[in-house]
Amino acid sequence: MKTPDEVLQNCKRPEGEIGEQTIRRMNESHAELTTWGFSHFDVEDSAAVLDIGCGGGKALKQLSQRTRKGKLFGIDYSETSVRVAKQENEADVASGKMEVVHGSVSDLPFRDGMFDLVTTVESYYFWPDLAHDFREVRRVMKPGGIFAIVAEMYNHDSQSEEDKYIVKTLKMHNNTPEELKTMLKEAGFMEVTVDTRKEKGWLCAIATK
Ligand SMILES: C[S@@+](CC[C@H](N)C(=O)[O-])C[C@H]1O[C@@H](n2cnc3c(N)ncnc32)[C@H](O)[C@@H]1O
């Protein structure tokens, strides 16, 4: 029997049976948040797109539906996430439209200037070094490309006690919109806007290279 904290740890790095159940559940529970976050940008018909911390692959599926001739990549440092994301997007992986690779945001296995769009949903909280990792994301983006951070929690004055407990237990980044804006600008992004839905506690940061 897993403790609630062990289940929570599987949000950070899903592994094994519990990890698989967790990311499959997140595929459903993050759908509305993902749709809201992704409504902040267009996806060009031949866009090169990367989703970081792709988990069970539902965000990749949404992105694929928005680009007919695009090329999509997912990356995750959990082998379990990579396996489930590939299953979730079997047809796109088989056709070569999508690749899902194992790796960390801190050392992306992609060349400079490759992507028009980079997304991350519910993952940045766990990245080891935001200053470095935001610069690494920027490195793989085309000039003018967009980086979208979508999160269902951020630091604000009415953040729930439950969220505060999760942040503490998982040692997560829990930034205010202003802090995120500053960090993204310091990483070299030209323009940064942050939208929130305070009643839900959701955040979407859009940073342009
Ligand atoms: C809470 S899950 C979210 C999964 C998916 N994006 C979703 O919205 O359902 C966080 C995911 O980020 C991945 N992740 C966390 N830190 C990472 C890192 N440093 N590099 C790559 N992936 C990471 C985890 O393995 C996990 O699959």
PDB file of C-alpha atoms and ligand atoms in Angstrom:
ATOM      1  CA  MET A   1       0.000   0.000   0.000  1.00  0.00           C
ATOM      2  CA  LYS A   2       1.489   3.353  -1.071  1.00  0.00           C
ATOM      3  CA  THR A   3       1.260   6.360   1.236  1.00  0.00           C
ATOM      4  CA  PRO A   4      -0.289   9.585  -0.123  1.00  0.00           C
ATOM      5  CA  ASP A   5       3.216  11.116  -0.232  1.00  0.00           C
ATOM      6  CA  GLU A   6       4.522   8.221  -2.349  1.00  0.00           C
ATOM      7  CA  VAL A   7       1.615   8.736  -4.742  1.00  0.00           C
ATOM      8  CA  LEU A   8       2.485  12.443  -4.872  1.00  0.00           C
ATOM      9  CA  GLN A   9       6.133  11.584  -5.644  1.00  0.00           C
ATOM     10  CA  ASN A  10       4.852   9.868  -8.779  1.00  0.00           C
ATOM     11  CA  CYS A  11       3.679  13.236 -10.103  1.00  0.00           C
ATOM     12  CA  LYS A  12       7.305  14.366  -9.961  1.00  0.00           C
ATOM     13  CA  ARG A  13       8.743  11.291 -11.665  1.00  0.00           C
ATOM     14  CA  PRO A  14       6.185   8.603 -12.535  1.00  0.00           C
ATOM     15  CA  GLU A  15       7.627   5.127 -12.208  1.00  0.00           C
ATOM     16  CA  GLY A  16       6.291   1.572 -12.312  1.00  0.00           C
ATOM     17  CA  GLU A  17       2.668   0.592 -11.904  1.00  0.00           C
ATOM     18  CA  ILE A  18       1.663   3.481  -9.618  1.00  0.00           C
ATOM     19  CA  GLY A  19       3.469   5.917 -11.915  1.00  0.00           C
ATOM     20  CA  GLU A  20       1.620   4.590 -14.944  1.00  0.00           C
ATOM     21  CA  GLN A  21      -1.745   4.874 -13.188  1.00  0.00           C
ATOM     22  CA  THR A  22      -0.844   8.413 -12.097  1.00  0.00           C
ATOM     23  CA  ILE A  23       0.031   9.686 -15.563  1.00  0.00           C
ATOM     24  CA  ARG A  24      -2.969   8.005 -17.160  1.00  0.00           C
ATOM     25  CA  ARG A  25      -5.143   9.779 -14.569  1.00  0.00           C
ATOM     26  CA  MET A  26      -3.348  13.085 -15.288  1.00  0.00           C
ATOM     27  CA  ASN A  27      -4.067  12.626 -19.001  1.00  0.00           C
ATOM     28  CA  GLU A  28      -7.715  13.128 -18.049  1.00  0.00           C
ATOM     29  CA  SER A  29      -7.427  15.526 -15.092  1.00  0.00           C
ATOM     30  CA  HIS A  30      -5.137  17.971 -16.970  1.00  0.00           C
ATOM     31  CA  ALA A  31      -7.218  18.064 -20.162  1.00  0.00           C
ATOM     32  CA  GLU A  32      -9.198  21.219 -19.361  1.00  0.00           C
ATOM     33  CA  LEU A  33      -6.131  23.066 -18.034  1.00  0.00           C
ATOM     34  CA  THR A  34      -4.160  22.063 -21.140  1.00  0.00           C
ATOM     35  CA  THR A  35      -6.913  23.246 -23.493  1.00  0.00           C
ATOM     36  CA  TRP A  36      -7.059  26.595 -21.665  1.00  0.00           C
ATOM     37  CA  GLY A  37      -3.256  27.007 -21.680  1.00  0.00           C
ATOM     38  CA  PHE A  38      -2.944  26.052 -25.335  1.00  0.00           C
ATOM     39  CA  SER A  39      -5.654  28.561 -26.307  1.00  0.00           C
ATOM     40  CA  HIS A  40      -2.980  31.265 -25.781  1.00  0.00           C
ATOM     41  CA  PHE A  41      -1.127  30.471 -29.028  1.00  0.00           C
ATOM     42  CA  ASP A  42      -1.605  29.356 -32.623  1.00  0.00           C
ATOM     43  CA  VAL A  43       0.081  26.277 -34.029  1.00  0.00           C
ATOM     44  CA  GLU A  44       1.337  26.708 -37.597  1.00  0.00           C
ATOM     45  CA  ASP A  45       0.455  23.984 -40.063  1.00  0.00           C
ATOM     46  CA  SER A  46       4.074  22.890 -40.443  1.00  0.00           C
ATOM     47  CA  ALA A  47       5.297  23.789 -36.963  1.00  0.00           C
ATOM     48  CA  ALA A  48       8.135  22.016 -35.169  1.00  0.00           C
ATOM     49  CA  VAL A  49       6.824  21.490 -31.637  1.00  0.00           C
ATOM     50  CA  LEU A  50       8.362  20.162 -28.412  1.00  0.00           C
ATOM     51  CA  ASP A  51       6.434  19.238 -25.239  1.00  0.00           C
ATOM     52  CA  ILE A  52       8.705  18.947 -22.186  1.00  0.00           C
ATOM     53  CA  GLY A  53       7.691  16.675 -19.296  1.00  0.00           C
ATOM     54  CA  CYS A  54       5.162  15.139 -21.667  1.00  0.00           C
ATOM     55  CA  GLY A  55       3.905  12.607 -19.103  1.00  0.00           C
ATOM     56  CA  GLY A  56       1.204  10.371 -20.575  1.00  0.00           C
ATOM     57  CA  GLY A  57       1.136  12.254 -23.885  1.00  0.00           C
ATOM     58  CA  LYS A  58      -2.320  13.876 -23.969  1.00  0.00           C
ATOM     59  CA  ALA A  59      -0.895  17.385 -24.480  1.00  0.00           C
ATOM     60  CA  LEU A  60       1.059  16.037 -27.459  1.00  0.00           C
ATOM     61  CA  LYS A  61      -2.184  14.632 -28.824  1.00  0.00           C
ATOM     62  CA  GLN A  62      -3.897  18.045 -28.539  1.00  0.00           C
ATOM     63  CA  LEU A  63      -0.946  19.685 -30.301  1.00  0.00           C
ATOM     64  CA  SER A  64      -0.932  17.096 -33.073  1.00  0.00           C
ATOM     65  CA  GLN A  65      -4.613  17.774 -33.766  1.00  0.00           C
ATOM     66  CA  ARG A  66      -3.708  21.426 -34.388  1.00  0.00           C
ATOM     67  CA  THR A  67      -0.967  20.896 -36.972  1.00  0.00           C
ATOM     68  CA  ARG A  68      -1.565  18.784 -40.046  1.00  0.00           C
ATOM     69  CA  LYS A  69       1.978  18.740 -41.401  1.00  0.00           C
ATOM     70  CA  GLY A  70       3.865  19.579 -38.224  1.00  0.00           C
ATOM     71  CA  LYS A  71       6.548  17.529 -36.499  1.00  0.00           C
ATOM     72  CA  LEU A  72       6.133  16.878 -32.803  1.00  0.00           C
ATOM     73  CA  PHE A  73       8.570  15.791 -30.130  1.00  0.00           C
ATOM     74  CA  GLY A  74       7.890  14.864 -26.531  1.00  0.00           C
ATOM     75  CA  ILE A  75      10.571  14.488 -23.882  1.00  0.00           C
ATOM     76  CA  ASP A  76      10.398  13.187 -20.337  1.00  0.00           C
ATOM     77  CA  TYR A  77      12.999  11.950 -17.830  1.00  0.00           C
ATOM     78  CA  SER A  78      10.665   9.143 -16.749  1.00  0.00           C
ATOM     79  CA  GLU A  79      10.888   5.961 -18.841  1.00  0.00           C
ATOM     80  CA  THR A  80       7.305   5.179 -17.767  1.00  0.00           C
ATOM     81  CA  SER A  81       6.045   8.507 -19.164  1.00  0.00           C
ATOM     82  CA  VAL A  82       7.886   7.967 -22.448  1.00  0.00           C
ATOM     83  CA  ARG A  83       6.352   4.501 -22.851  1.00  0.00           C
ATOM     84  CA  VAL A  84       2.783   5.640 -22.050  1.00  0.00           C
ATOM     85  CA  ALA A  85       3.052   8.778 -24.243  1.00  0.00           C
ATOM     86  CA  LYS A  86       4.115   6.593 -27.180  1.00  0.00           C
ATOM     87  CA  GLN A  87       1.147   4.264 -26.601  1.00  0.00           C
ATOM     88  CA  GLU A  88      -1.229   7.229 -26.340  1.00  0.00           C
ATOM     89  CA  ASN A  89       0.006   8.555 -29.711  1.00  0.00           C
ATOM     90  CA  GLU A  90       0.625   5.246 -31.444  1.00  0.00           C
ATOM     91  CA  ALA A  91      -0.528   6.287 -34.928  1.00  0.00           C
ATOM     92  CA  ASP A  92       1.507   9.536 -34.957  1.00  0.00           C
ATOM     93  CA  VAL A  93       4.615   7.728 -33.702  1.00  0.00           C
ATOM     94  CA  ALA A  94       4.162   5.000 -36.339  1.00  0.00           C
ATOM     95  CA  SER A  95       3.794   7.567 -39.139  1.00  0.00           C
ATOM     96  CA  GLY A  96       6.866   9.519 -38.007  1.00  0.00           C
ATOM     97  CA  LYS A  97       4.848  12.655 -37.235  1.00  0.00           C
ATOM     98  CA  MET A  98       5.811  12.333 -33.554  1.00  0.00           C
ATOM     99  CA  GLU A  99       8.844  11.192 -31.586  1.00  0.00           C
ATOM    100  CA  VAL A 100       8.926  10.738 -27.831  1.00  0.00           C
ATOM    101  CA  VAL A 101      12.376  10.621 -26.282  1.00  0.00           C
ATOM    102  CA  HIS A 102      13.841   9.982 -22.864  1.00  0.00           C
ATOM    103  CA  GLY A 103      15.825  12.888 -21.414  1.00  0.00           C
ATOM    104  CA  SER A 104      15.966  15.902 -19.153  1.00  0.00           C
ATOM    105  CA  VAL A 105      15.006  19.502 -19.752  1.00  0.00           C
ATOM    106  CA  SER A 106      18.465  20.420 -18.450  1.00  0.00           C
ATOM    107  CA  ASP A 107      20.234  18.840 -21.418  1.00  0.00           C
ATOM    108  CA  LEU A 108      17.863  18.724 -24.374  1.00  0.00           C
ATOM    109  CA  PRO A 109      19.003  16.362 -27.158  1.00  0.00           C
ATOM    110  CA  PHE A 110      18.048  18.833 -29.903  1.00  0.00           C
ATOM    111  CA  ARG A 111      20.031  21.259 -32.038  1.00  0.00           C
ATOM    112  CA  ASP A 112      19.950  25.024 -31.545  1.00  0.00           C
ATOM    113  CA  GLY A 113      17.010  26.880 -33.101  1.00  0.00           C
ATOM    114  CA  MET A 114      14.919  23.823 -33.950  1.00  0.00           C
ATOM    115  CA  PHE A 115      11.431  24.592 -32.577  1.00  0.00           C
ATOM    116  CA  ASP A 116       8.668  27.077 -33.389  1.00  0.00           C
ATOM    117  CA  LEU A 117       6.807  26.158 -30.229  1.00  0.00           C
ATOM    118  CA  VAL A 118       7.846  24.606 -26.907  1.00  0.00           C
ATOM    119  CA  THR A 119       5.195  23.717 -24.325  1.00  0.00           C
ATOM    120  CA  THR A 120       5.267  22.341 -20.825  1.00  0.00           C
ATOM    121  CA  VAL A 121       2.230  21.407 -18.749  1.00  0.00           C
ATOM    122  CA  GLU A 122       2.450  20.790 -14.999  1.00  0.00           C
ATOM    123  CA  SER A 123       6.174  20.090 -15.141  1.00  0.00           C
ATOM    124  CA  TYR A 124       8.306  23.214 -14.607  1.00  0.00           C
ATOM    125  CA  TYR A 125       7.768  22.986 -10.827  1.00  0.00           C
ATOM    126  CA  PHE A 126      10.122  20.002 -10.753  1.00  0.00           C
ATOM    127  CA  TRP A 127      12.924  21.281 -12.976  1.00  0.00           C
ATOM    128  CA  PRO A 128      16.218  21.308 -11.106  1.00  0.00           C
ATOM    129  CA  ASP A 129      17.590  24.732 -12.054  1.00  0.00           C
ATOM    130  CA  LEU A 130      15.109  27.152 -13.644  1.00  0.00           C
ATOM    131  CA  ALA A 131      17.730  29.750 -14.627  1.00  0.00           C
ATOM    132  CA  HIS A 132      19.720  27.126 -16.535  1.00  0.00           C
ATOM    133  CA  ASP A 133      16.696  25.158 -17.778  1.00  0.00           C
ATOM    134  CA  PHE A 134      14.902  28.216 -19.225  1.00  0.00           C
ATOM    135  CA  ARG A 135      18.098  29.093 -21.116  1.00  0.00           C
ATOM    136  CA  GLU A 136      18.283  25.503 -22.382  1.00  0.00           C
ATOM    137  CA  VAL A 137      14.679  25.735 -23.649  1.00  0.00           C
ATOM    138  CA  ARG A 138      15.470  29.040 -25.343  1.00  0.00           C
ATOM    139  CA  ARG A 139      18.534  27.496 -27.039  1.00  0.00           C
ATOM    140  CA  VAL A 140      16.423  24.942 -28.964  1.00  0.00           C
ATOM    141  CA  MET A 141      13.861  27.546 -30.105  1.00  0.00           C
ATOM    142  CA  LYS A 142      13.760  29.472 -33.374  1.00  0.00           C
ATOM    143  CA  PRO A 143      13.969  33.270 -33.131  1.00  0.00           C
ATOM    144  CA  GLY A 144      10.368  34.435 -32.693  1.00  0.00           C
ATOM    145  CA  GLY A 145       9.363  31.028 -31.348  1.00  0.00           C
ATOM    146  CA  ILE A 146       7.030  30.646 -28.386  1.00  0.00           C
ATOM    147  CA  PHE A 147       7.552  28.925 -25.050  1.00  0.00           C
ATOM    148  CA  ALA A 148       4.338  28.223 -23.109  1.00  0.00           C
ATOM    149  CA  ILE A 149       4.363  27.216 -19.450  1.00  0.00           C
ATOM    150  CA  VAL A 150       1.001  25.903 -18.249  1.00  0.00           C
ATOM    151  CA  ALA A 151       0.465  25.196 -14.560  1.00  0.00           C
ATOM    152  CA  GLU A 152      -2.506  24.494 -12.322  1.00  0.00           C
ATOM    153  CA  MET A 153      -0.907  26.207  -9.364  1.00  0.00           C
ATOM    154  CA  TYR A 154       1.103  29.336  -8.706  1.00  0.00           C
ATOM    155  CA  ASN A 155       2.036  31.417  -5.710  1.00  0.00           C
ATOM    156  CA  HIS A 156      -0.675  33.923  -4.781  1.00  0.00           C
ATOM    157  CA  ASP A 157      -2.187  35.254  -1.571  1.00  0.00           C
ATOM    158  CA  SER A 158      -5.153  32.879  -1.530  1.00  0.00           C
ATOM    159  CA  GLN A 159      -3.313  29.689  -2.460  1.00  0.00           C
ATOM    160  CA  SER A 160      -4.964  26.697  -0.759  1.00  0.00           C
ATOM    161  CA  GLU A 161      -3.426  24.873   2.215  1.00  0.00           C
ATOM    162  CA  GLU A 162      -3.503  21.664   0.138  1.00  0.00           C
ATOM    163  CA  ASP A 163      -1.416  23.275  -2.607  1.00  0.00           C
ATOM    164  CA  LYS A 164       1.031  24.613  -0.008  1.00  0.00           C
ATOM    165  CA  TYR A 165       1.374  21.090   1.421  1.00  0.00           C
ATOM    166  CA  ILE A 166       2.077  19.627  -2.039  1.00  0.00           C
ATOM    167  CA  VAL A 167       4.647  22.349  -2.776  1.00  0.00           C
ATOM    168  CA  LYS A 168       6.442  21.623   0.506  1.00  0.00           C
ATOM    169  CA  THR A 169       6.280  17.823   0.230  1.00  0.00           C
ATOM    170  CA  LEU A 170       7.573  17.711  -3.329  1.00  0.00           C
ATOM    171  CA  LYS A 171       9.980  20.670  -2.905  1.00  0.00           C
ATOM    172  CA  MET A 172       8.405  22.320  -5.949  1.00  0.00           C
ATOM    173  CA  HIS A 173       9.007  25.714  -7.519  1.00  0.00           C
ATOM    174  CA  ASN A 174       5.982  27.791  -6.592  1.00  0.00           C
ATOM    175  CA  ASN A 175       6.463  31.154  -8.245  1.00  0.00           C
ATOM    176  CA  THR A 176       4.402  34.277  -8.516  1.00  0.00           C
ATOM    177  CA  PRO A 177       3.616  35.478 -12.061  1.00  0.00           C
ATOM    178  CA  GLU A 178       6.064  38.370 -11.521  1.00  0.00           C
ATOM    179  CA  GLU A 179       8.885  36.006 -10.499  1.00  0.00           C
ATOM    180  CA  LEU A 180       8.326  33.829 -13.551  1.00  0.00           C
ATOM    181  CA  LYS A 181       8.310  36.865 -15.804  1.00  0.00           C
ATOM    182  CA  THR A 182      11.607  38.067 -14.341  1.00  0.00           C
ATOM    183  CA  MET A 183      13.261  34.642 -14.639  1.00  0.00           C
ATOM    184  CA  LEU A 184      12.135  34.211 -18.253  1.00  0.00           C
ATOM    185  CA  LYS A 185      13.420  37.681 -19.166  1.00  0.00           C
ATOM    186  CA  GLU A 186      16.723  36.952 -17.417  1.00  0.00           C
ATOM    187  CA  ALA A 187      16.964  33.767 -19.492  1.00  0.00           C
ATOM    188  CA  GLY A 188      16.867  35.964 -22.594  1.00  0.00           C
ATOM    189  CA  PHE A 189      13.245  35.855 -23.731  1.00  0.00           C
ATOM    190  CA  MET A 190      12.231  39.095 -25.453  1.00  0.00           C
ATOM    191  CA  GLU A 191       8.612  39.338 -24.497  1.00  0.00           C
ATOM    192  CA  VAL A 192       6.798  37.604 -21.656  1.00  0.00           C
ATOM    193  CA  THR A 193       3.114  37.697 -20.722  1.00  0.00           C
ATOM    194  CA  VAL A 194       1.503  35.780 -17.897  1.00  0.00           C
ATOM    195  CA  ASP A 195      -2.213  35.048 -17.752  1.00  0.00           C
ATOM    196  CA  THR A 196      -3.908  33.571 -14.695  1.00  0.00           C
ATOM    197  CA  ARG A 197      -7.319  32.236 -13.701  1.00  0.00           C
ATOM    198  CA  LYS A 198      -7.187  33.003 -10.038  1.00  0.00           C
ATOM    199  CA  GLU A 199     -10.427  31.221  -9.166  1.00  0.00           C
ATOM    200  CA  LYS A 200      -8.871  27.980 -10.441  1.00  0.00           C
ATOM    201  CA  GLY A 201      -5.280  28.853  -9.494  1.00  0.00           C
ATOM    202  CA  TRP A 202      -4.141  28.332 -13.111  1.00  0.00           C
ATOM    203  CA  LEU A 203      -1.249  30.081 -14.840  1.00  0.00           C
ATOM    204  CA  CYS A 204      -0.065  30.329 -18.427  1.00  0.00           C
ATOM    205  CA  ALA A 205       3.186  32.124 -19.229  1.00  0.00           C
ATOM    206  CA  ILE A 206       3.971  32.889 -22.870  1.00  0.00           C
ATOM    207  CA  ALA A 207       7.590  33.793 -23.609  1.00  0.00           C
ATOM    208  CA  THR A 208       8.809  34.800 -27.067  1.00  0.00           C
ATOM    209  CA  LYS A 209      12.449  34.264 -28.121  1.00  0.00           C
TER     210      LYS A 209
HETATM  211  C1  LIG B   1       2.873  16.206 -13.164  1.00  0.00           C
HETATM  212  S1  LIG B   1       3.511  15.334 -14.548  1.00  0.00           S
HETATM  213  C2  LIG B   1       2.691  16.161 -15.909  1.00  0.00           C
HETATM  214  C3  LIG B   1       2.648  15.308 -17.139  1.00  0.00           C
HETATM  215  C4  LIG B   1       1.910  15.915 -18.333  1.00  0.00           C
HETATM  216  N1  LIG B   1       2.591  17.067 -18.859  1.00  0.00           N
HETATM  217  C5  LIG B   1       0.483  16.262 -17.964  1.00  0.00           C
HETATM  218  O1  LIG B   1       0.136  17.452 -17.924  1.00  0.00           O
HETATM  219  O2  LIG B   1      -0.304  15.352 -17.667  1.00  0.00           O
HETATM  220  C6  LIG B   1       5.164  15.978 -14.652  1.00  0.00           C
HETATM  221  C7  LIG B   1       5.994  15.300 -15.731  1.00  0.00           C
HETATM  222  O3  LIG B   1       7.207  16.061 -15.883  1.00  0.00           O
HETATM  223  C8  LIG B   1       8.287  15.154 -15.958  1.00  0.00           C
HETATM  224  N2  LIG B   1       9.512  15.862 -15.536  1.00  0.00           N
HETATM  225  C9  LIG B   1       9.733  16.415 -14.307  1.00  0.00           C
HETATM  226  N3  LIG B   1      10.954  16.971 -14.264  1.00  0.00           N
HETATM  227  C10 LIG B   1      11.523  16.769 -15.475  1.00  0.00           C
HETATM  228  C11 LIG B   1      12.792  17.092 -16.033  1.00  0.00           C
HETATM  229  N4  LIG B   1      13.728  17.714 -15.294  1.00  0.00           N
HETATM  230  N5  LIG B   1      13.052  16.751 -17.324  1.00  0.00           N
HETATM  231  C12 LIG B   1      12.114  16.078 -18.054  1.00  0.00           C
HETATM  232  N6  LIG B   1      10.900  15.723 -17.570  1.00  0.00           N
HETATM  233  C13 LIG B   1      10.600  16.062 -16.303  1.00  0.00           C
HETATM  234  C14 LIG B   1       7.877  13.996 -15.039  1.00  0.00           C
HETATM  235  O4  LIG B   1       8.578  12.812 -15.289  1.00  0.00           O
HETATM  236  C15 LIG B   1       6.396  13.883 -15.348  1.00  0.00           C
HETATM  237  O5  LIG B   1       6.132  12.993 -16.424  1.00  0.00           O
END
